[in-house]
Amino acid sequence: MSEAVEVDGQIRADLPPLEVEHVSVRFGAIKALSDVSFAVAPGAIHAVIGPNGAGKSTMFNVLSGVYKAAEGQVRFGDARLDRMRPYQIADVGVARAFQNIALSGAQSVAENLMLGRHHLTRAGFLSAGLRLPRATREGRRHGERVAEIAEFLDLGDKLHTPVGVLSYGDQKRVEVARALCTEPRLLLLDEPVAGMNAEETERMADAIREIRSALGISIILVEHDMGMVMSLADRVTVLDFGRLIADGTPAEVQTDPEVIRAYLGSGNETDPSLVAADAPTDPPESRP
Ligand SMILES: Nc1ncnc2c1ncn2[C@@H]1O[C@H](COP(=O)(O)OP(=O)(O)OP(=O)(O)O)[C@@H](O)[C@H]1O
Ligand SMILES: [Mg+2]
């Protein structure tokens, strides 16, 4: 189920699969996730989709250690993510770019990206504050990497610009760059193109493709933009009311009757690209 995906012939050698097994999360009487299992192959772009309230953000919160699963396991190689705290999950190479931009608007792009490198800093605050040679060398190395990652996301000329004055599309790319600055092996992207115009969306899609091919890391994408999901993802997991209702290639899930029913019946804006030409034309059944 989790065969490695070829990425220009090179996937990071230390890249394990992510395995979600029988995960359930409850909030009082609400079952936000019920017995959900899926695997993300090394080097894959794996989308998690579903109507509003399906449990997508809850799944991301489990993967990043914000919520504890009531049942089930999450494994990333040898690491049991379900038993770890958020900073430990970051240490094993899982980084998350947030849906709502979590940047400091008054600080420059470079300063925001530098924050992403904190957990990689060895010299410590004291020696950095005293400007000891080791700290200075290390600081320079981090600065170079930050500049590289900014360049990679088309932000090279904005390194010294306060984040608050950037366009929305640029800010979302800074958020992705900040996550990349932690040197992740698995990148979690929560609705990276929400609220973007068509041009910004296309630019972000290109950036995601490049991240995968240049860095050879795995990416999980929660996204409502079906055009983007279907063009980017190698595999798609579909949630509805906390249950997994489909898991397959974009072509497979697009034509899956249960997926079509979930979207048509949800009152969500129906995206015609999800409803393939050869899909059944029966009227949607009313939802429970
Ligand atoms: N902290 C919480 N406390 C109580 N209920 C919660 C909490 N977080 C999520 N839920 C509930 O769990 C269910 C799944 O929510 P979740 O936010 O994971 O959905 P989603 O798929 O991300 O939806 P959207 O597409 O709207 O972002 C919903 O019924 C939601 O109200
Ligand atoms: Mg959500």
mmCIF file of C-alpha atoms and ligand atoms in Angstrom:
data_model
loop_
_atom_site.group_PDB
_atom_site.id
_atom_site.type_symbol
_atom_site.label_atom_id
_atom_site.label_comp_id
_atom_site.label_asym_id
_atom_site.label_seq_id
_atom_site.Cartn_x
_atom_site.Cartn_y
_atom_site.Cartn_z
ATOM 1 C CA MET A 1 0.000 0.000 0.000
ATOM 2 C CA SER A 2 2.876 2.351 0.703
ATOM 3 C CA GLU A 3 5.282 1.779 -2.138
ATOM 4 C CA ALA A 4 7.751 4.589 -2.630
ATOM 5 C CA VAL A 5 6.908 7.089 -5.351
ATOM 6 C CA GLU A 6 9.612 7.912 -7.893
ATOM 7 C CA VAL A 7 10.635 11.547 -7.586
ATOM 8 C CA ASP A 8 12.927 12.412 -10.470
ATOM 9 C CA GLY A 9 14.658 9.177 -9.516
ATOM 10 C CA GLN A 10 15.541 10.392 -5.997
ATOM 11 C CA ILE A 11 13.613 10.167 -2.759
ATOM 12 C CA ARG A 12 15.280 11.054 0.511
ATOM 13 C CA ALA A 13 16.881 7.830 1.673
ATOM 14 C CA ASP A 14 15.675 8.381 5.245
ATOM 15 C CA LEU A 15 12.040 8.773 4.247
ATOM 16 C CA PRO A 16 9.654 6.315 5.909
ATOM 17 C CA PRO A 17 5.961 5.854 5.113
ATOM 18 C CA LEU A 18 3.345 7.456 7.362
ATOM 19 C CA GLU A 19 0.872 4.874 8.614
ATOM 20 C CA VAL A 20 -2.424 5.885 10.184
ATOM 21 C CA GLU A 21 -4.139 2.874 11.726
ATOM 22 C CA HIS A 22 -7.645 2.702 13.173
ATOM 23 C CA VAL A 23 -7.570 6.251 14.508
ATOM 24 C CA SER A 24 -10.635 7.553 16.362
ATOM 25 C CA VAL A 25 -11.115 10.975 17.959
ATOM 26 C CA ARG A 26 -14.157 12.027 19.980
ATOM 27 C CA PHE A 27 -15.282 15.392 21.251
ATOM 28 C CA GLY A 28 -17.975 14.515 23.769
ATOM 29 C CA ALA A 29 -20.699 12.861 21.731
ATOM 30 C CA ILE A 30 -19.175 13.872 18.371
ATOM 31 C CA LYS A 31 -17.022 11.278 16.646
ATOM 32 C CA ALA A 32 -14.719 13.545 14.668
ATOM 33 C CA LEU A 33 -12.778 10.506 13.379
ATOM 34 C CA SER A 34 -13.992 6.903 13.428
ATOM 35 C CA ASP A 35 -11.536 4.073 12.834
ATOM 36 C CA VAL A 36 -9.616 5.829 10.030
ATOM 37 C CA SER A 37 -6.686 4.017 8.389
ATOM 38 C CA PHE A 38 -4.520 5.043 5.431
ATOM 39 C CA ALA A 39 -0.857 5.154 4.464
ATOM 40 C CA VAL A 40 1.247 7.827 2.788
ATOM 41 C CA ALA A 41 3.993 6.413 0.593
ATOM 42 C CA PRO A 42 7.500 7.908 0.820
ATOM 43 C CA GLY A 43 7.737 10.787 -1.632
ATOM 44 C CA ALA A 44 4.007 10.938 -2.353
ATOM 45 C CA ILE A 45 1.748 13.945 -2.608
ATOM 46 C CA HIS A 46 -1.239 12.578 -0.707
ATOM 47 C CA ALA A 47 -4.479 14.563 -0.486
ATOM 48 C CA VAL A 48 -7.039 14.316 2.317
ATOM 49 C CA ILE A 49 -10.392 15.678 1.184
ATOM 50 C CA GLY A 50 -14.015 15.688 2.305
ATOM 51 C CA PRO A 51 -16.971 18.014 2.932
ATOM 52 C CA ASN A 52 -16.982 20.570 5.778
ATOM 53 C CA GLY A 53 -16.780 18.902 9.175
ATOM 54 C CA ALA A 54 -15.493 15.621 7.690
ATOM 55 C CA GLY A 55 -12.541 15.497 10.099
ATOM 56 C CA LYS A 56 -9.660 16.715 7.916
ATOM 57 C CA SER A 57 -8.302 19.324 10.318
ATOM 58 C CA THR A 58 -8.823 16.907 13.195
ATOM 59 C CA MET A 59 -6.625 14.405 11.344
ATOM 60 C CA PHE A 60 -3.916 17.059 10.881
ATOM 61 C CA ASN A 61 -4.160 17.902 14.581
ATOM 62 C CA VAL A 62 -3.608 14.228 15.413
ATOM 63 C CA LEU A 63 -0.640 13.989 13.011
ATOM 64 C CA SER A 64 0.985 17.072 14.551
ATOM 65 C CA GLY A 65 0.303 16.080 18.174
ATOM 66 C CA VAL A 66 -2.248 18.795 18.957
ATOM 67 C CA TYR A 67 -5.046 16.257 19.565
ATOM 68 C CA LYS A 68 -4.630 12.819 21.112
ATOM 69 C CA ALA A 69 -6.338 9.929 19.361
ATOM 70 C CA ALA A 70 -8.732 8.005 21.647
ATOM 71 C CA GLU A 71 -7.850 4.870 19.697
ATOM 72 C CA GLY A 72 -5.406 3.812 17.031
ATOM 73 C CA GLN A 73 -1.792 4.480 16.081
ATOM 74 C CA VAL A 74 0.149 6.846 13.863
ATOM 75 C CA ARG A 75 3.584 5.634 12.807
ATOM 76 C CA PHE A 76 6.250 7.491 10.877
ATOM 77 C CA GLY A 77 8.931 4.850 10.485
ATOM 78 C CA ASP A 78 9.895 3.874 14.033
ATOM 79 C CA ALA A 79 8.335 6.978 15.566
ATOM 80 C CA ARG A 80 4.917 6.642 17.223
ATOM 81 C CA LEU A 81 3.533 10.101 16.507
ATOM 82 C CA ASP A 82 0.385 9.373 18.524
ATOM 83 C CA ARG A 83 2.542 9.150 21.674
ATOM 84 C CA MET A 84 4.602 12.275 21.026
ATOM 85 C CA ARG A 85 4.246 15.937 21.853
ATOM 86 C CA PRO A 86 4.208 18.536 19.060
ATOM 87 C CA TYR A 87 7.894 19.526 19.466
ATOM 88 C CA GLN A 88 8.957 15.866 19.381
ATOM 89 C CA ILE A 89 6.974 15.383 16.184
ATOM 90 C CA ALA A 90 8.788 18.387 14.690
ATOM 91 C CA ASP A 91 12.091 16.794 15.743
ATOM 92 C CA VAL A 92 11.373 13.607 13.751
ATOM 93 C CA GLY A 93 10.798 15.725 10.649
ATOM 94 C CA VAL A 94 7.083 16.444 10.417
ATOM 95 C CA ALA A 95 6.265 20.108 9.699
ATOM 96 C CA ARG A 96 2.926 21.806 9.307
ATOM 97 C CA ALA A 97 1.974 24.931 7.385
ATOM 98 C CA PHE A 98 -1.115 26.372 9.015
ATOM 99 C CA GLN A 99 -4.436 27.144 7.367
ATOM 100 C CA ASN A 100 -4.600 30.502 9.114
ATOM 101 C CA ILE A 101 -1.315 32.236 8.598
ATOM 102 C CA ALA A 102 0.734 31.951 11.803
ATOM 103 C CA LEU A 103 3.435 34.488 11.014
ATOM 104 C CA SER A 104 4.647 37.589 12.767
ATOM 105 C CA GLY A 105 3.537 40.470 10.520
ATOM 106 C CA ALA A 106 5.955 43.066 11.864
ATOM 107 C CA GLN A 107 8.997 40.864 11.295
ATOM 108 C CA SER A 108 10.727 40.361 7.967
ATOM 109 C CA VAL A 109 10.426 37.245 5.837
ATOM 110 C CA ALA A 110 13.977 36.271 6.866
ATOM 111 C CA GLU A 111 13.197 36.664 10.577
ATOM 112 C CA ASN A 112 10.040 34.574 10.275
ATOM 113 C CA LEU A 113 11.914 31.859 8.388
ATOM 114 C CA MET A 114 14.729 31.879 10.947
ATOM 115 C CA LEU A 115 12.146 30.928 13.601
ATOM 116 C CA GLY A 116 11.603 27.708 11.635
ATOM 117 C CA ARG A 117 15.278 26.857 12.210
ATOM 118 C CA HIS A 118 15.274 27.236 15.982
ATOM 119 C CA HIS A 119 15.067 23.560 16.735
ATOM 120 C CA LEU A 120 18.078 22.956 14.460
ATOM 121 C CA THR A 121 20.216 25.485 16.325
ATOM 122 C CA ARG A 122 23.010 23.918 18.376
ATOM 123 C CA ALA A 123 24.882 26.933 19.630
ATOM 124 C CA GLY A 124 22.143 27.980 22.051
ATOM 125 C CA PHE A 125 20.918 31.410 22.947
ATOM 126 C CA LEU A 126 23.732 32.278 25.354
ATOM 127 C CA SER A 127 26.606 31.729 22.939
ATOM 128 C CA ALA A 128 24.557 33.292 20.129
ATOM 129 C CA GLY A 129 23.951 36.334 22.347
ATOM 130 C CA LEU A 130 27.678 36.566 23.132
ATOM 131 C CA ARG A 131 28.500 36.204 19.415
ATOM 132 C CA LEU A 132 30.892 33.353 19.992
ATOM 133 C CA PRO A 133 32.565 32.124 16.783
ATOM 134 C CA ARG A 134 30.653 28.867 16.653
ATOM 135 C CA ALA A 135 27.344 30.680 17.011
ATOM 136 C CA THR A 136 28.322 33.213 14.349
ATOM 137 C CA ARG A 137 29.304 30.447 11.920
ATOM 138 C CA GLU A 138 26.125 28.576 12.613
ATOM 139 C CA GLY A 139 24.034 31.710 12.242
ATOM 140 C CA ARG A 140 25.593 32.370 8.846
ATOM 141 C CA ARG A 141 24.863 28.811 7.724
ATOM 142 C CA HIS A 142 21.214 29.111 8.776
ATOM 143 C CA GLY A 143 20.972 32.502 7.070
ATOM 144 C CA GLU A 144 22.207 30.977 3.820
ATOM 145 C CA ARG A 145 19.711 28.139 4.000
ATOM 146 C CA VAL A 146 16.860 30.565 4.772
ATOM 147 C CA ALA A 147 17.832 32.609 1.694
ATOM 148 C CA GLU A 148 17.908 29.440 -0.419
ATOM 149 C CA ILE A 149 14.458 28.327 0.717
ATOM 150 C CA ALA A 150 13.061 31.834 0.177
ATOM 151 C CA GLU A 151 14.504 31.830 -3.343
ATOM 152 C CA PHE A 152 12.968 28.426 -3.944
ATOM 153 C CA LEU A 153 9.516 29.809 -3.105
ATOM 154 C CA ASP A 154 10.009 32.907 -5.216
ATOM 155 C CA LEU A 155 10.496 35.128 -2.171
ATOM 156 C CA GLY A 156 14.179 35.877 -2.722
ATOM 157 C CA ASP A 157 13.628 39.583 -3.337
ATOM 158 C CA LYS A 158 11.348 39.912 -0.281
ATOM 159 C CA LEU A 159 13.682 38.567 2.423
ATOM 160 C CA HIS A 160 13.858 41.903 4.241
ATOM 161 C CA THR A 161 10.234 42.922 3.726
ATOM 162 C CA PRO A 162 7.914 42.802 6.765
ATOM 163 C CA VAL A 163 5.516 39.904 6.239
ATOM 164 C CA GLY A 164 2.517 42.121 7.069
ATOM 165 C CA VAL A 165 2.871 44.197 3.901
ATOM 166 C CA LEU A 166 3.086 41.211 1.520
ATOM 167 C CA SER A 167 0.170 40.074 -0.634
ATOM 168 C CA TYR A 168 -1.962 37.223 0.690
ATOM 169 C CA GLY A 169 -0.446 34.798 -1.834
ATOM 170 C CA ASP A 170 3.098 35.764 -0.805
ATOM 171 C CA GLN A 171 2.212 35.351 2.885
ATOM 172 C CA LYS A 172 0.893 31.850 2.265
ATOM 173 C CA ARG A 173 4.176 30.987 0.504
ATOM 174 C CA VAL A 174 6.137 32.392 3.475
ATOM 175 C CA GLU A 175 4.095 30.064 5.712
ATOM 176 C CA VAL A 176 5.115 27.083 3.534
ATOM 177 C CA ALA A 177 8.733 28.318 3.477
ATOM 178 C CA ARG A 178 8.733 28.554 7.286
ATOM 179 C CA ALA A 179 7.634 24.915 7.497
ATOM 180 C CA LEU A 180 10.358 23.935 4.987
ATOM 181 C CA CYS A 181 12.979 25.722 7.081
ATOM 182 C CA THR A 182 12.592 22.972 9.692
ATOM 183 C CA GLU A 183 14.010 20.573 7.015
ATOM 184 C CA PRO A 184 11.000 18.236 7.209
ATOM 185 C CA ARG A 185 10.679 14.757 5.763
ATOM 186 C CA LEU A 186 6.897 15.056 5.801
ATOM 187 C CA LEU A 187 5.152 18.360 5.101
ATOM 188 C CA LEU A 188 1.524 18.909 6.157
ATOM 189 C CA LEU A 189 -0.242 21.580 4.116
ATOM 190 C CA ASP A 190 -3.628 22.719 5.442
ATOM 191 C CA GLU A 191 -5.600 24.383 2.620
ATOM 192 C CA PRO A 192 -2.581 26.101 1.037
ATOM 193 C CA VAL A 193 -4.648 27.843 -1.663
ATOM 194 C CA ALA A 194 -7.731 28.783 0.380
ATOM 195 C CA GLY A 195 -8.704 32.350 -0.500
ATOM 196 C CA MET A 196 -6.218 32.625 -3.362
ATOM 197 C CA ASN A 197 -6.994 33.893 -6.849
ATOM 198 C CA ALA A 198 -6.384 31.690 -9.904
ATOM 199 C CA GLU A 199 -2.887 32.990 -10.561
ATOM 200 C CA GLU A 200 -1.769 32.617 -6.932
ATOM 201 C CA THR A 201 -3.269 29.113 -6.873
ATOM 202 C CA GLU A 202 -1.311 28.067 -9.953
ATOM 203 C CA ARG A 203 1.872 29.476 -8.442
ATOM 204 C CA MET A 204 1.337 27.544 -5.212
ATOM 205 C CA ALA A 205 0.616 24.329 -7.143
ATOM 206 C CA ASP A 206 3.898 24.769 -9.024
ATOM 207 C CA ALA A 207 5.721 25.380 -5.733
ATOM 208 C CA ILE A 208 4.301 22.166 -4.230
ATOM 209 C CA ARG A 209 5.366 20.159 -7.282
ATOM 210 C CA GLU A 210 8.863 21.642 -7.044
ATOM 211 C CA ILE A 211 9.146 20.982 -3.311
ATOM 212 C CA ARG A 212 8.399 17.331 -3.923
ATOM 213 C CA SER A 213 10.729 16.918 -6.874
ATOM 214 C CA ALA A 214 13.635 18.979 -5.519
ATOM 215 C CA LEU A 215 13.519 17.850 -1.881
ATOM 216 C CA GLY A 216 12.118 14.325 -2.342
ATOM 217 C CA ILE A 217 9.899 14.626 0.744
ATOM 218 C CA SER A 218 6.323 13.428 1.349
ATOM 219 C CA ILE A 219 3.473 15.936 1.371
ATOM 220 C CA ILE A 220 -0.036 15.635 2.799
ATOM 221 C CA LEU A 221 -2.442 18.157 1.406
ATOM 222 C CA VAL A 222 -5.822 19.068 2.899
ATOM 223 C CA GLU A 223 -7.588 21.078 0.237
ATOM 224 C CA HIS A 224 -11.048 22.039 -0.987
ATOM 225 C CA ASP A 225 -9.862 23.078 -4.456
ATOM 226 C CA MET A 226 -10.634 19.902 -6.406
ATOM 227 C CA GLY A 227 -8.848 20.999 -9.556
ATOM 228 C CA MET A 228 -5.672 21.392 -7.545
ATOM 229 C CA VAL A 229 -6.125 18.088 -5.695
ATOM 230 C CA MET A 230 -6.767 16.109 -8.839
ATOM 231 C CA SER A 231 -3.801 17.607 -10.709
ATOM 232 C CA LEU A 232 -1.295 17.316 -7.854
ATOM 233 C CA ALA A 233 -2.097 14.244 -5.783
ATOM 234 C CA ASP A 234 -0.751 10.747 -6.363
ATOM 235 C CA ARG A 235 -3.338 9.393 -3.981
ATOM 236 C CA VAL A 236 -6.481 10.735 -2.324
ATOM 237 C CA THR A 237 -8.095 9.779 0.991
ATOM 238 C CA VAL A 238 -11.725 10.873 1.339
ATOM 239 C CA LEU A 239 -13.355 11.460 4.733
ATOM 240 C CA ASP A 240 -17.044 12.069 5.421
ATOM 241 C CA PHE A 241 -18.547 12.482 8.897
ATOM 242 C CA GLY A 242 -15.274 11.222 10.371
ATOM 243 C CA ARG A 243 -15.278 7.998 8.383
ATOM 244 C CA LEU A 244 -12.968 7.014 5.541
ATOM 245 C CA ILE A 245 -15.215 6.532 2.507
ATOM 246 C CA ALA A 246 -12.600 6.169 -0.251
ATOM 247 C CA ASP A 247 -8.858 5.890 -0.771
ATOM 248 C CA GLY A 248 -7.289 5.643 -4.208
ATOM 249 C CA THR A 249 -5.891 7.473 -7.185
ATOM 250 C CA PRO A 250 -7.542 10.760 -8.173
ATOM 251 C CA ALA A 251 -9.264 8.974 -11.077
ATOM 252 C CA GLU A 252 -10.608 6.275 -8.768
ATOM 253 C CA VAL A 253 -12.044 8.589 -6.120
ATOM 254 C CA GLN A 254 -13.487 10.981 -8.713
ATOM 255 C CA THR A 255 -15.758 8.246 -10.019
ATOM 256 C CA ASP A 256 -16.522 6.622 -6.654
ATOM 257 C CA PRO A 257 -20.311 6.760 -6.134
ATOM 258 C CA GLU A 258 -20.003 7.243 -2.378
ATOM 259 C CA VAL A 259 -17.657 10.192 -2.847
ATOM 260 C CA ILE A 260 -19.966 11.811 -5.359
ATOM 261 C CA ARG A 261 -22.901 11.274 -3.008
ATOM 262 C CA ALA A 262 -20.994 12.790 -0.065
ATOM 263 C CA TYR A 263 -20.175 15.926 -2.033
ATOM 264 C CA LEU A 264 -23.564 16.327 -3.675
ATOM 265 C CA GLY A 265 -25.442 15.762 -0.441
ATOM 266 C CA SER A 266 -23.249 17.914 1.753
ATOM 267 C CA GLY A 267 -24.576 21.282 0.678
ATOM 268 C CA ASN A 268 -20.943 22.131 -0.115
ATOM 269 C CA GLU A 269 -20.380 24.017 -3.292
ATOM 270 C CA THR A 270 -20.299 21.215 -5.826
ATOM 271 C CA ASP A 271 -17.203 21.287 -7.904
ATOM 272 C CA PRO A 272 -17.991 19.906 -11.355
ATOM 273 C CA SER A 273 -14.448 18.587 -11.749
ATOM 274 C CA LEU A 274 -15.175 16.102 -8.977
ATOM 275 C CA VAL A 275 -18.160 14.708 -10.817
ATOM 276 C CA ALA A 276 -16.604 12.941 -13.751
ATOM 277 C CA ALA A 277 -18.371 12.704 -17.093
ATOM 278 C CA ASP A 278 -19.035 8.994 -16.728
ATOM 279 C CA ALA A 279 -20.268 9.264 -13.146
ATOM 280 C CA PRO A 280 -23.770 8.019 -12.369
ATOM 281 C CA THR A 281 -26.390 10.667 -12.989
ATOM 282 C CA ASP A 282 -28.856 9.516 -10.320
ATOM 283 C CA PRO A 283 -30.063 12.310 -8.095
ATOM 284 C CA PRO A 284 -28.132 12.492 -4.828
ATOM 285 C CA GLU A 285 -29.696 10.668 -1.924
ATOM 286 C CA SER A 286 -30.503 12.768 1.067
ATOM 287 C CA ARG A 287 -27.963 12.496 3.823
ATOM 288 C CA PRO A 288 -28.742 11.047 7.226
HETATM 289 N N1 LIG B 1 -11.931 21.094 19.462
HETATM 290 C C1 LIG B 1 -13.131 20.630 19.099
HETATM 291 N N2 LIG B 1 -14.146 20.516 19.980
HETATM 292 C C2 LIG B 1 -15.354 20.023 19.624
HETATM 293 N N3 LIG B 1 -15.642 19.597 18.374
HETATM 294 C C3 LIG B 1 -14.680 19.686 17.442
HETATM 295 C C4 LIG B 1 -13.378 20.208 17.741
HETATM 296 N N4 LIG B 1 -12.626 20.161 16.599
HETATM 297 C C5 LIG B 1 -13.411 19.649 15.656
HETATM 298 N N5 LIG B 1 -14.648 19.364 16.147
HETATM 299 C C6 LIG B 1 -15.770 18.757 15.418
HETATM 300 O O1 LIG B 1 -15.264 17.612 14.755
HETATM 301 C C7 LIG B 1 -15.821 17.494 13.449
HETATM 302 C C8 LIG B 1 -14.732 17.524 12.401
HETATM 303 O O2 LIG B 1 -14.181 18.840 12.342
HETATM 304 P P1 LIG B 1 -12.922 19.228 11.457
HETATM 305 O O3 LIG B 1 -12.566 20.624 11.814
HETATM 306 O O4 LIG B 1 -11.872 18.197 11.606
HETATM 307 O O5 LIG B 1 -13.524 19.176 9.978
HETATM 308 P P2 LIG B 1 -12.863 19.586 8.590
HETATM 309 O O6 LIG B 1 -12.982 18.400 7.701
HETATM 310 O O7 LIG B 1 -11.530 20.153 8.800
HETATM 311 O O8 LIG B 1 -13.879 20.710 8.058
HETATM 312 P P3 LIG B 1 -13.602 22.059 7.194
HETATM 313 O O9 LIG B 1 -13.546 21.623 5.767
HETATM 314 O O10 LIG B 1 -14.834 22.862 7.469
HETATM 315 O O11 LIG B 1 -12.346 22.704 7.679
HETATM 316 C C9 LIG B 1 -16.842 18.627 13.305
HETATM 317 O O12 LIG B 1 -18.092 18.133 13.694
HETATM 318 C C10 LIG B 1 -16.317 19.644 14.310
HETATM 319 O O13 LIG B 1 -17.361 20.452 14.785
HETATM 320 MG MG MG B 2 -10.649 22.077 8.477
#
